[in-house]
XYZ file of C-alpha atoms in Angstrom:
264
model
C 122.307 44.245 6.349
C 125.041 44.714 9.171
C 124.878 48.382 10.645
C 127.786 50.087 12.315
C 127.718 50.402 15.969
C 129.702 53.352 16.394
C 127.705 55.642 13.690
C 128.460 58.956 14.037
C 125.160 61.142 15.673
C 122.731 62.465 13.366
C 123.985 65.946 11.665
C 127.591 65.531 12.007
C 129.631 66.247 9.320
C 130.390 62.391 8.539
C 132.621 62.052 5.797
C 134.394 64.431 2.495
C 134.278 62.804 -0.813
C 135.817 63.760 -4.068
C 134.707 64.027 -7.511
C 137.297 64.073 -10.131
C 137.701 63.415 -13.846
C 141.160 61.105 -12.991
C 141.199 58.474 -9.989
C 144.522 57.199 -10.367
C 146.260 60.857 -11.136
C 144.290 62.227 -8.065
C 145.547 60.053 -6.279
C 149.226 60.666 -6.818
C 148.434 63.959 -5.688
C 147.227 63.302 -2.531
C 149.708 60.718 -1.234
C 152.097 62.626 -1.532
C 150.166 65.591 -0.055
C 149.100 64.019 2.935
C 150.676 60.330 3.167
C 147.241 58.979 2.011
C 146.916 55.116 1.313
C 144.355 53.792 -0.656
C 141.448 50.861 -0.527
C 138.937 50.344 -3.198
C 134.646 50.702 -3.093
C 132.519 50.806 -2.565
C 131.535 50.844 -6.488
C 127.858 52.141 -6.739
C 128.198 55.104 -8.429
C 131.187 54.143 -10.155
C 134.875 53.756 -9.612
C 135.319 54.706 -6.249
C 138.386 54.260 -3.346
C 138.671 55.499 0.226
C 141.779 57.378 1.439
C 143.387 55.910 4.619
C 145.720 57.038 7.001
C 147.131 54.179 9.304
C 144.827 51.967 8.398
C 141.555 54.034 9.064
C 139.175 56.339 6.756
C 139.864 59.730 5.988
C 138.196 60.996 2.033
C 136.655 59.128 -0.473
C 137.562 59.726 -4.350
C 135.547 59.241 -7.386
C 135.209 59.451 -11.027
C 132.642 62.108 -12.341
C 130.267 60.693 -15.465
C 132.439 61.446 -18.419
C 129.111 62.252 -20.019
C 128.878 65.422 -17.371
C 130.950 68.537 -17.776
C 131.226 69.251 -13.912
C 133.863 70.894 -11.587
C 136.216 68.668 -9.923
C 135.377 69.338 -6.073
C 135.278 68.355 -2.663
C 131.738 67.624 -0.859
C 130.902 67.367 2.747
C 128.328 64.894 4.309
C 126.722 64.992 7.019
C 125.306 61.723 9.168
C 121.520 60.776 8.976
C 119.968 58.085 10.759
C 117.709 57.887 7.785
C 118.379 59.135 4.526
C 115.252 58.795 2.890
C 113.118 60.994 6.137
C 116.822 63.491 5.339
C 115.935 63.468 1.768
C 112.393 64.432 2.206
C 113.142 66.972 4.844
C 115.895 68.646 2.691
C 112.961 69.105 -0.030
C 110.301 70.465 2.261
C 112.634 73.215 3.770
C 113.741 74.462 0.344
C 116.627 72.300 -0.893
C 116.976 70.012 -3.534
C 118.211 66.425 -3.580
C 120.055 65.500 -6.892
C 121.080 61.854 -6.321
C 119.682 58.979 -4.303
C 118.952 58.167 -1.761
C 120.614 55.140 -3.052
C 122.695 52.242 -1.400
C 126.451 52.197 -1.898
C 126.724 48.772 -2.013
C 126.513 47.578 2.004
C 128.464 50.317 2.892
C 125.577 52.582 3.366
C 122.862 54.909 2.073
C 123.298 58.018 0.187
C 122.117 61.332 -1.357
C 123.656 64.174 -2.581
C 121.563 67.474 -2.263
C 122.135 71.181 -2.277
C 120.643 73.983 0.569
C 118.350 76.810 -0.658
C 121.569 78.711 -1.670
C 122.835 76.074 -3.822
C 125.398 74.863 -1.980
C 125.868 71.033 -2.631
C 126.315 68.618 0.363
C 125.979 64.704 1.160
C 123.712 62.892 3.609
C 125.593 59.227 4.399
C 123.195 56.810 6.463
C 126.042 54.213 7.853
C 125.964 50.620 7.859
C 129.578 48.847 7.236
C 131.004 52.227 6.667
C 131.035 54.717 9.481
C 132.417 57.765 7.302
C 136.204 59.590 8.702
C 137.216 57.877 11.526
C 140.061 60.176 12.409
C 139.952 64.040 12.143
C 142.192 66.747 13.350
C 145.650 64.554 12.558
C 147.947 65.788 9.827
C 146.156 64.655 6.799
C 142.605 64.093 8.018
C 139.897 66.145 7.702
C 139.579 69.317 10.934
C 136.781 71.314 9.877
C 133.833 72.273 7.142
C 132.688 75.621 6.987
C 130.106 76.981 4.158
C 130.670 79.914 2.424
C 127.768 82.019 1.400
C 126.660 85.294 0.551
C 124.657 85.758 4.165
C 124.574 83.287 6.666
C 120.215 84.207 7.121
C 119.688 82.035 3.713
C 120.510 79.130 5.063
C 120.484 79.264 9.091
C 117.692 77.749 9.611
C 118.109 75.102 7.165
C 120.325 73.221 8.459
C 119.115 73.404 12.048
C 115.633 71.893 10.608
C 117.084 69.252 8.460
C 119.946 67.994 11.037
C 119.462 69.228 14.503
C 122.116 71.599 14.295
C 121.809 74.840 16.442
C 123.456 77.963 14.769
C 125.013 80.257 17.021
C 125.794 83.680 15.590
C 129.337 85.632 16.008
C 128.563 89.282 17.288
C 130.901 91.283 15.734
C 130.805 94.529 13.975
C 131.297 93.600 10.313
C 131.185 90.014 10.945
C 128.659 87.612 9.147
C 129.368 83.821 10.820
C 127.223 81.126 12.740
C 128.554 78.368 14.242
C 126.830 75.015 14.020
C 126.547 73.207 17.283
C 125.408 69.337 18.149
C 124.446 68.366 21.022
C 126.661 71.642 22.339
C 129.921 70.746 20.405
C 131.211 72.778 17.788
C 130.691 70.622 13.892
C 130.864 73.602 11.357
C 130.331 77.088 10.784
C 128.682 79.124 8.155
C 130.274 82.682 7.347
C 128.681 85.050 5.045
C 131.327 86.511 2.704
C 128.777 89.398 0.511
C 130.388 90.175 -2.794
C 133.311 88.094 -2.085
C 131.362 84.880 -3.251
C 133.219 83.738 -6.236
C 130.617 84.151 -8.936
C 131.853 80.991 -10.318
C 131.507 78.910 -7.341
C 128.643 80.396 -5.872
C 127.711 79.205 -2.128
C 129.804 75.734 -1.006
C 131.287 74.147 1.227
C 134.872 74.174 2.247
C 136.739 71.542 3.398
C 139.702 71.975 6.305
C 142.840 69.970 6.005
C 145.226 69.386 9.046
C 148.804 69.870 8.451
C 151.961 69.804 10.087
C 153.271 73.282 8.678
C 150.777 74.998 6.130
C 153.908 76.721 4.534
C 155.652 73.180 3.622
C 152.484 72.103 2.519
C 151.784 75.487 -0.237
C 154.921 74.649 -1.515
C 154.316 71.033 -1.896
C 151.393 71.737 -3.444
C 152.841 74.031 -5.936
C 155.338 71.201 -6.800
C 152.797 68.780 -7.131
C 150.859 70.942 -9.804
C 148.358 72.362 -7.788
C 147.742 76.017 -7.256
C 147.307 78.313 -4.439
C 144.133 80.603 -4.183
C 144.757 82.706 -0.913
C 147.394 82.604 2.033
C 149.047 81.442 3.627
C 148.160 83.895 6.565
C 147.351 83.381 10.475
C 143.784 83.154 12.067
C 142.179 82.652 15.056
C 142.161 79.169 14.469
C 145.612 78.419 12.759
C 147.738 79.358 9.526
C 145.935 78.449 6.497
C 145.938 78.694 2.735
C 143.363 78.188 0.422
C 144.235 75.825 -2.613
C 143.324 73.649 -5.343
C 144.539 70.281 -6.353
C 145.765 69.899 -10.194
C 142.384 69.208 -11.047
C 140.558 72.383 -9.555
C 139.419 71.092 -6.655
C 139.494 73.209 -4.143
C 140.386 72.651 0.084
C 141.727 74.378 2.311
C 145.133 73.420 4.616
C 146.078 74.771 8.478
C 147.777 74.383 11.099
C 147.800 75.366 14.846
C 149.754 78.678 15.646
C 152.610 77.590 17.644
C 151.976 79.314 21.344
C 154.611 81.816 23.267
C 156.348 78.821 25.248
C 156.736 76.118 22.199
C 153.760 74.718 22.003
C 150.979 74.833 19.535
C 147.177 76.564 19.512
């Protein structure tokens, strides 16, 4: 089977797929969100299209089994150069794989899993599909971050499984790793105590680039989503927390525009 030259390296957050009880009605919400176009399969776990922006991969979308009451929700993936040795790992350091590892069709091999905290998460071993080819573009995916109670449950977990060295923020009050590959910056971790949402528990949050976060609350309001927090400023852009009509939940910034015009 033909493999992907360009894979992306071994614990990089690879790809953001969507499970949702309505394909087509999904996607009318994100096209006109985020200018997504749409291509279909691959088809092993049911229907199934990739998101597209000029041509290249952004998000996948799926159907969840009708026979399932689950949340609609975004999941991150990271890269493995073999799923099956990630699958195994995962289990020996506490986790739990729920799906797979399976092929999706010949676009590669896949599990879904969650950490010792429950948080859910993909593993995608490439071979005609790479995962996102574009990130940080208005309408591609920026950033995945895990919320958790404390970021000691699951520190070490993810450095094991994936290679990925966590690199705690000192700071009175402040509970957050970063998780480096290879020296470069892939994800964080920050522990948010009590403010877990007790129905949500620990998961992982996917970052949305957008031209203005404020146009885009407001299009999302329109487009019969909701908004959960924000928008407000960070250290790393304006951003609001939202959910598309279905529940699903994401998160949308943009760079601070800097003193002399330009942007952060």
């Amino acid at each position: 089977m033909t493999e992907v030259g360009n894979r992306h390296p071994h614990g990089t957050p690879c790809w953001v797929s969507l499970l949702t009880r309505s394909v087509e009605a999904t996607q009318e919400f994100y096209s006109h969100l985020f200018g997504w176009e749409f291509r279909p399969g691959p088809h092993a776990l049911g229907p199934y299209v990739r998101a597209t922006l000029g041509g290249q991969s952004v998000a996948g979308i799926g159907e969840l089994p009708r026979d399932r009451h689950l949340p609609a929700a975004w999941t991150t993936y990271f890269a493995s150069d073999d799923a099956d040795k990630t699958a195994e790992l995962i289990r020996i350091c506490g986790g739990t794989v729920g799906v797979g590892p399976l092929d999706a069709d010949d676009a590669g091999r896949l599990a879904v899993a969650s950490d010792p905290a429950g948080a859910v998460f993909g593993v995608w071993q490439a071979r005609r599909h790479r995962g996102t080819e574009i990130f940080g573009e208005p309408g591609a995916p920026v950033w995945n971050e895990l919320a958790i109670r404390e970021t000691a449950q699951v520190g070490a977990f993810y450095s094991t499984v994936f290679g990925l060295e966590a690199d705690a923020l000192v700071s009175a009050g402040t509970d957050h790793l970063t998780l480096h590959l290879a020296g470069r910056p892939v994800g964080g971790v920050r522990g948010v105590g009590r403010s877990l949402p007790p129905d949500r528990g620990a998961h992982w949050m996917t970052y949305f680039q957008v031209a203005d976060t404020d146009e885009a609350v407001q299009q999302v309001g329109e487009l019969g989503g909701g908004v959960l927090g924000g928008p407000h400023d960070s250290e790393h852009g304006r951003q609001a927390t939202v959910a598309d009509p279905e529940g699903a939940v994401f998160t949308v910034t943009a760079p601070l525009p800097q003193p002399d015009g330009g942007a952060r």
